[in-house]
Short mmCIF file of C-alpha atoms in Angstrom, two decimals:
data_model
loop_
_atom_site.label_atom_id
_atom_site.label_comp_id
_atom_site.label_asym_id
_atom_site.label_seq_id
_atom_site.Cartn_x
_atom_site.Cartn_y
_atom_site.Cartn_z
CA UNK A 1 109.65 102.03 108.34
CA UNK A 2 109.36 98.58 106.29
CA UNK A 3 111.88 99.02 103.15
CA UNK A 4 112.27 97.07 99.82
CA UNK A 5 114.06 93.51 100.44
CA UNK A 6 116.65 92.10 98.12
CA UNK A 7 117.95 88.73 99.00
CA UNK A 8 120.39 87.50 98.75
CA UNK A 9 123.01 90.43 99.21
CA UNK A 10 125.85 88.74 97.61
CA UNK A 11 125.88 86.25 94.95
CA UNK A 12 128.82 84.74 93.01
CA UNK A 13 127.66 82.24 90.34
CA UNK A 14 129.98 80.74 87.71
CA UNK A 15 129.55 80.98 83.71
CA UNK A 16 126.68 79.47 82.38
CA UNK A 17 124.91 78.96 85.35
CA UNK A 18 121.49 80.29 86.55
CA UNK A 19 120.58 83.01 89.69
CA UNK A 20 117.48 84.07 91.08
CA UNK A 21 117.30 87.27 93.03
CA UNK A 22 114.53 87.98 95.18
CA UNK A 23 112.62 91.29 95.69
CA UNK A 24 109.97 91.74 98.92
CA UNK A 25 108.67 95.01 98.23
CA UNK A 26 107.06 97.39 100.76
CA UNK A 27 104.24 96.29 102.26
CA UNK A 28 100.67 97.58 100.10
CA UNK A 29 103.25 98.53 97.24
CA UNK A 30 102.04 96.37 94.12
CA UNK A 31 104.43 97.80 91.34
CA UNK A 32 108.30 96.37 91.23
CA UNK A 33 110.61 97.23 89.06
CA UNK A 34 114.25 95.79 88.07
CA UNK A 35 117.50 97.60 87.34
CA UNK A 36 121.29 96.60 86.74
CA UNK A 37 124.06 98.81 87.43
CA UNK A 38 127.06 97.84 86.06
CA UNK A 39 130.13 98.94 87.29
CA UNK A 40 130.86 102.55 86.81
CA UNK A 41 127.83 102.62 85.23
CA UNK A 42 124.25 104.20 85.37
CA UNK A 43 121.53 101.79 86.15
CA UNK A 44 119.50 100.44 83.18
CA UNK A 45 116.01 99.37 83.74
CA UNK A 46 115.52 96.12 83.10
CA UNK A 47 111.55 95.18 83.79
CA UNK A 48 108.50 96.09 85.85
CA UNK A 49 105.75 94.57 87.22
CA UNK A 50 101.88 95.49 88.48
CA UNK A 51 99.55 94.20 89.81
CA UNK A 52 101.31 90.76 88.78
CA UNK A 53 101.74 91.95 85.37
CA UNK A 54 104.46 92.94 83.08
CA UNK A 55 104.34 96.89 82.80
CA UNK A 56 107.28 98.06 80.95
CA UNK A 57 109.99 96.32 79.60
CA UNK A 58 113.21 97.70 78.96
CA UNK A 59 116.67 96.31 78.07
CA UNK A 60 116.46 92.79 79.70
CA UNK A 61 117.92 90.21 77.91
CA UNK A 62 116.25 86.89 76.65
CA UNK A 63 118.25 84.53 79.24
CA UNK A 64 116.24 86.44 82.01
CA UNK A 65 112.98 86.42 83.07
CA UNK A 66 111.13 87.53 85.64
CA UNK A 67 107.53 87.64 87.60
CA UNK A 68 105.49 89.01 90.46
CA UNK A 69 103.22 86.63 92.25
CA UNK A 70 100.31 86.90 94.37
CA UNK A 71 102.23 88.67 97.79
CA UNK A 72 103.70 90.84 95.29
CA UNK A 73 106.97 89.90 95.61
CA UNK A 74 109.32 89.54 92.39
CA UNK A 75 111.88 87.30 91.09
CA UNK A 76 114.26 87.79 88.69
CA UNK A 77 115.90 84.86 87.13
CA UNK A 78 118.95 84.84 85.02
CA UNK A 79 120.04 81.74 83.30
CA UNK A 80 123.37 81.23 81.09
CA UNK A 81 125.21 83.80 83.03
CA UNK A 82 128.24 85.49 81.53
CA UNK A 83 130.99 87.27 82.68
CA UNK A 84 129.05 90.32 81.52
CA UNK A 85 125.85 90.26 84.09
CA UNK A 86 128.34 90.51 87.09
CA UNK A 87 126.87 94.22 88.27
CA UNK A 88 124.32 95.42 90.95
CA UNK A 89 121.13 94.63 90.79
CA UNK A 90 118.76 96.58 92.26
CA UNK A 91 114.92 96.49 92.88
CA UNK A 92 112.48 99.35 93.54
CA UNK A 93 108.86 99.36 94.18
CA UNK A 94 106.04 101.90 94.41
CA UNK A 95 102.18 102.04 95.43
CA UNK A 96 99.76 101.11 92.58
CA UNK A 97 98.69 103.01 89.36
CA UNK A 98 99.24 106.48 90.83
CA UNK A 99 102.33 107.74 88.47
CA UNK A 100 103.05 110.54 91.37
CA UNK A 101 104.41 107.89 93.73
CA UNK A 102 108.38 107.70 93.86
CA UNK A 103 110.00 104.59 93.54
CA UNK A 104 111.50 103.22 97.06
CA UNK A 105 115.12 101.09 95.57
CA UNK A 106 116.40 98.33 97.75
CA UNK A 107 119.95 98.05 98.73
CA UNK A 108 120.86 95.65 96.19
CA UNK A 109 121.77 92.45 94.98
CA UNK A 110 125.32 92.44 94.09
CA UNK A 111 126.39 89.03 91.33
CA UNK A 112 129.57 88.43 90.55
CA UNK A 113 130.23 85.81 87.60
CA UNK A 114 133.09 84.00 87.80
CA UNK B 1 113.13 106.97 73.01
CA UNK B 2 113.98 109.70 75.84
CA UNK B 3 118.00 110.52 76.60
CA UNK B 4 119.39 111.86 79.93
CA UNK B 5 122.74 113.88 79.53
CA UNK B 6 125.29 115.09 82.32
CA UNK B 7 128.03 116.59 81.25
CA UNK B 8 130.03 116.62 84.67
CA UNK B 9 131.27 113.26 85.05
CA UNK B 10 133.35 115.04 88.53
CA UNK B 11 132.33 118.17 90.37
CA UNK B 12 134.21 119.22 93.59
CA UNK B 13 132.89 122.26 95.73
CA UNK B 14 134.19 123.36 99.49
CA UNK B 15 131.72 122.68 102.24
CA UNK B 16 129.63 125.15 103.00
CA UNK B 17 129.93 126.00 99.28
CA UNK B 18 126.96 126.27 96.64
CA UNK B 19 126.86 123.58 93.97
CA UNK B 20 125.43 122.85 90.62
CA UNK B 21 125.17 119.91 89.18
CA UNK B 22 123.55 119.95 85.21
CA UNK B 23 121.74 117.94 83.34
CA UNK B 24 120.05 117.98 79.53
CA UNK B 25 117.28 115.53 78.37
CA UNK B 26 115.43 114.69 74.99
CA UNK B 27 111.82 113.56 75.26
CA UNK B 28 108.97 114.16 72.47
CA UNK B 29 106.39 113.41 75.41
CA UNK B 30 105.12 116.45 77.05
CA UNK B 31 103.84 115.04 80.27
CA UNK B 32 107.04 113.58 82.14
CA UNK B 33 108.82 113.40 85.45
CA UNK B 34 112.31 114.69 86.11
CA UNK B 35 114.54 113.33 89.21
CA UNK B 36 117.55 113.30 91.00
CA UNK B 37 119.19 110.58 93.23
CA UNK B 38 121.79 110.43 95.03
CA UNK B 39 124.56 107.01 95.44
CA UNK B 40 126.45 107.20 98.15
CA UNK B 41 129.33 104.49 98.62
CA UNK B 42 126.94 102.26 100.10
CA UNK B 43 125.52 102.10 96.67
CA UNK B 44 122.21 102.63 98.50
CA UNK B 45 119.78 104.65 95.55
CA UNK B 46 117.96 107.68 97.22
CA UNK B 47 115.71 109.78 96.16
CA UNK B 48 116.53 113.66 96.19
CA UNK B 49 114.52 115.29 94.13
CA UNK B 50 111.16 115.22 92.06
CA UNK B 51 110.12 117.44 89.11
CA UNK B 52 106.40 117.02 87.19
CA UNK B 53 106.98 118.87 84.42
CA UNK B 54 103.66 120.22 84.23
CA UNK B 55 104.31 122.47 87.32
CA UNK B 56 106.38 125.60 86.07
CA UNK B 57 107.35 125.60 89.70
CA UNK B 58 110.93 124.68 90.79
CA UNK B 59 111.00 122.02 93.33
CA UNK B 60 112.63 122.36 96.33
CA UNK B 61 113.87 119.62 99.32
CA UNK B 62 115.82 122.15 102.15
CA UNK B 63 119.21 122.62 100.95
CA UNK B 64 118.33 121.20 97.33
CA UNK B 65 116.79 123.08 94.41
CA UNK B 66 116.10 122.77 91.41
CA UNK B 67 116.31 124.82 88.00
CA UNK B 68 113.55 123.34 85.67
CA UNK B 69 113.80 124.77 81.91
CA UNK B 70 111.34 122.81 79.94
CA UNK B 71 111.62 124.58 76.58
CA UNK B 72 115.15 124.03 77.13
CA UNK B 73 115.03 120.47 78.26
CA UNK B 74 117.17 121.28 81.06
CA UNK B 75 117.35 120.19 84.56
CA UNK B 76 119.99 121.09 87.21
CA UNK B 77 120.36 120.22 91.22
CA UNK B 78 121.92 123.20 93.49
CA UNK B 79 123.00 122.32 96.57
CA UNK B 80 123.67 124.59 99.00
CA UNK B 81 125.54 125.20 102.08
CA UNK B 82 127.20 122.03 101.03
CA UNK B 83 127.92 118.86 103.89
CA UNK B 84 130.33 116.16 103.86
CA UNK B 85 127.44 113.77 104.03
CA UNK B 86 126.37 114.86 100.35
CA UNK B 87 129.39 113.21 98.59
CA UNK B 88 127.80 110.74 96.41
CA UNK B 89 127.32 109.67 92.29
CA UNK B 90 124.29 112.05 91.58
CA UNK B 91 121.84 110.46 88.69
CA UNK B 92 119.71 112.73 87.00
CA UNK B 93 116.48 110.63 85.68
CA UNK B 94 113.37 110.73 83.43
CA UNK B 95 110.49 109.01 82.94
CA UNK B 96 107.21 109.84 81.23
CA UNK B 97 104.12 110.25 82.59
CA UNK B 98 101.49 107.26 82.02
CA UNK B 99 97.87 108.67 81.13
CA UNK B 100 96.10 105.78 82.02
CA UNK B 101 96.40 101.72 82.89
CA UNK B 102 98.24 100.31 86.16
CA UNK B 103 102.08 100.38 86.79
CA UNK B 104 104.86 103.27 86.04
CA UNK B 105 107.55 103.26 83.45
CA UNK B 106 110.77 102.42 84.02
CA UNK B 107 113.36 105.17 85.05
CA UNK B 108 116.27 106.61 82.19
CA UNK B 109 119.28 107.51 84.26
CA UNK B 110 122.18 109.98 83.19
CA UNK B 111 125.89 108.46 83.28
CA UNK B 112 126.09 110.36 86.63
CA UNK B 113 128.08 113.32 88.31
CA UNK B 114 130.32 112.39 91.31
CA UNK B 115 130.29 115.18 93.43
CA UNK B 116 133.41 115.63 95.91
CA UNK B 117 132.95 117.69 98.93
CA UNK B 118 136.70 119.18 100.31
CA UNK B 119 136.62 120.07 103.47
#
């Protein structure tokens, strides 16, 4: 079965520059959401998305942004980067407005700040 | 705004062996869903178990149950007949239940149990 797409895998960016990840969720899913893990950490939720619009917002900070356009795909971008964003980032997606459905996570993009 | 506690930051249990992993949460909501997931070394999140609180029921997934105490606001995993395959970061996680409009709220993770399975 078709799962939630993160590209790239691995990304290593130096200070102050910008990264977009990339989220293809699974097919007839409409809602995306955005989480970093740090590491050792839990993952914090960063920012979802339906039906091309912002649903929740949690602690994302101002140098990212992010949308979901018409195929319902998502892209997070993150501009200024510190030391500080190098963690896991990982995208999960679910089917529409139906609050029962879990959340499918994708593997993961991992940035490393240098 | 909800909190997810686990007090276990390392369990270890014998395969074959029961285990119980706990977790506390504070919500004011009354309408909410409870998880676990599992994070292998892959890093890979997966989904183990799911909890509405509005069923007094206890959900369960083969060798994984759960103990639901709402009034209590407390949710633990058991695992039984433990495998080598379940060694993993466990995340308990919340997230309240939307009454109406499009979209889901974001999930509130625990810091996490690592569970160690000796062979």
């Amino acid at each position: 079965a078709a799962g939630v797409i993160q590209s790239p895998r691995h990304l290593i960016k130096e200070k102050r520059e910008t990264a977009t990840l990339k989220c293809y969720p699974i097919p007839r899913h409409d809602t995306v959401y955005w989480y970093q893990q740090g590491p050792g950490q839990d993952p914090q939720f960063l920012i979802s998305f339906y039906e091309k619009m912002q649903s929740d917002k949690g602690s994302i900070p101002d140098r990212f942004s992010a949308q979901q356009f018409s195929d319902y795909h998502s892209e997070l971008n993150m501009s200024s980067l510190e030391l500080g964003d190098s963690a896991l980032y990982f995208c999960a997606s679910s089917l529409g407005a139906r609050d029962k459905t879990e959340a499918f996570f994708g593997q993961g993009t991992r940035l490393t700040v240098v | 705004a909800q909190t997810v506690t686990q007090s276990q930051p390392e369990m270890s249990v014998q395969e074959a062996e029961t285990v119980t992993l706990s977790c506390t949460y504070d919500t004011s909501e009354s309408d909410y869903y409870l998880f676990w997931y599992k994070q292998p070394p892959s890093r890979q999140m997966i989904l183990v178990i799911r909890q509405e609180a509005y069923k007094q029921q206890n959900a369960t997934e083969n060798r994984f149950s759960v103990n639901f105490q709402k009034a209590a606001k407390s949710f633990s995993l058991k695992i039984s007949d433990s495998q080598l395959g379940d060694a993993a970061m466990y995340f308990c996680a919340y997230r309240r239940y939307m009454y109406s409009g499009g979209g889901a709220d974001g999930l509130t993770f625990g810091k996490g149990t690592h569970l160690i399975i000796q062979p």
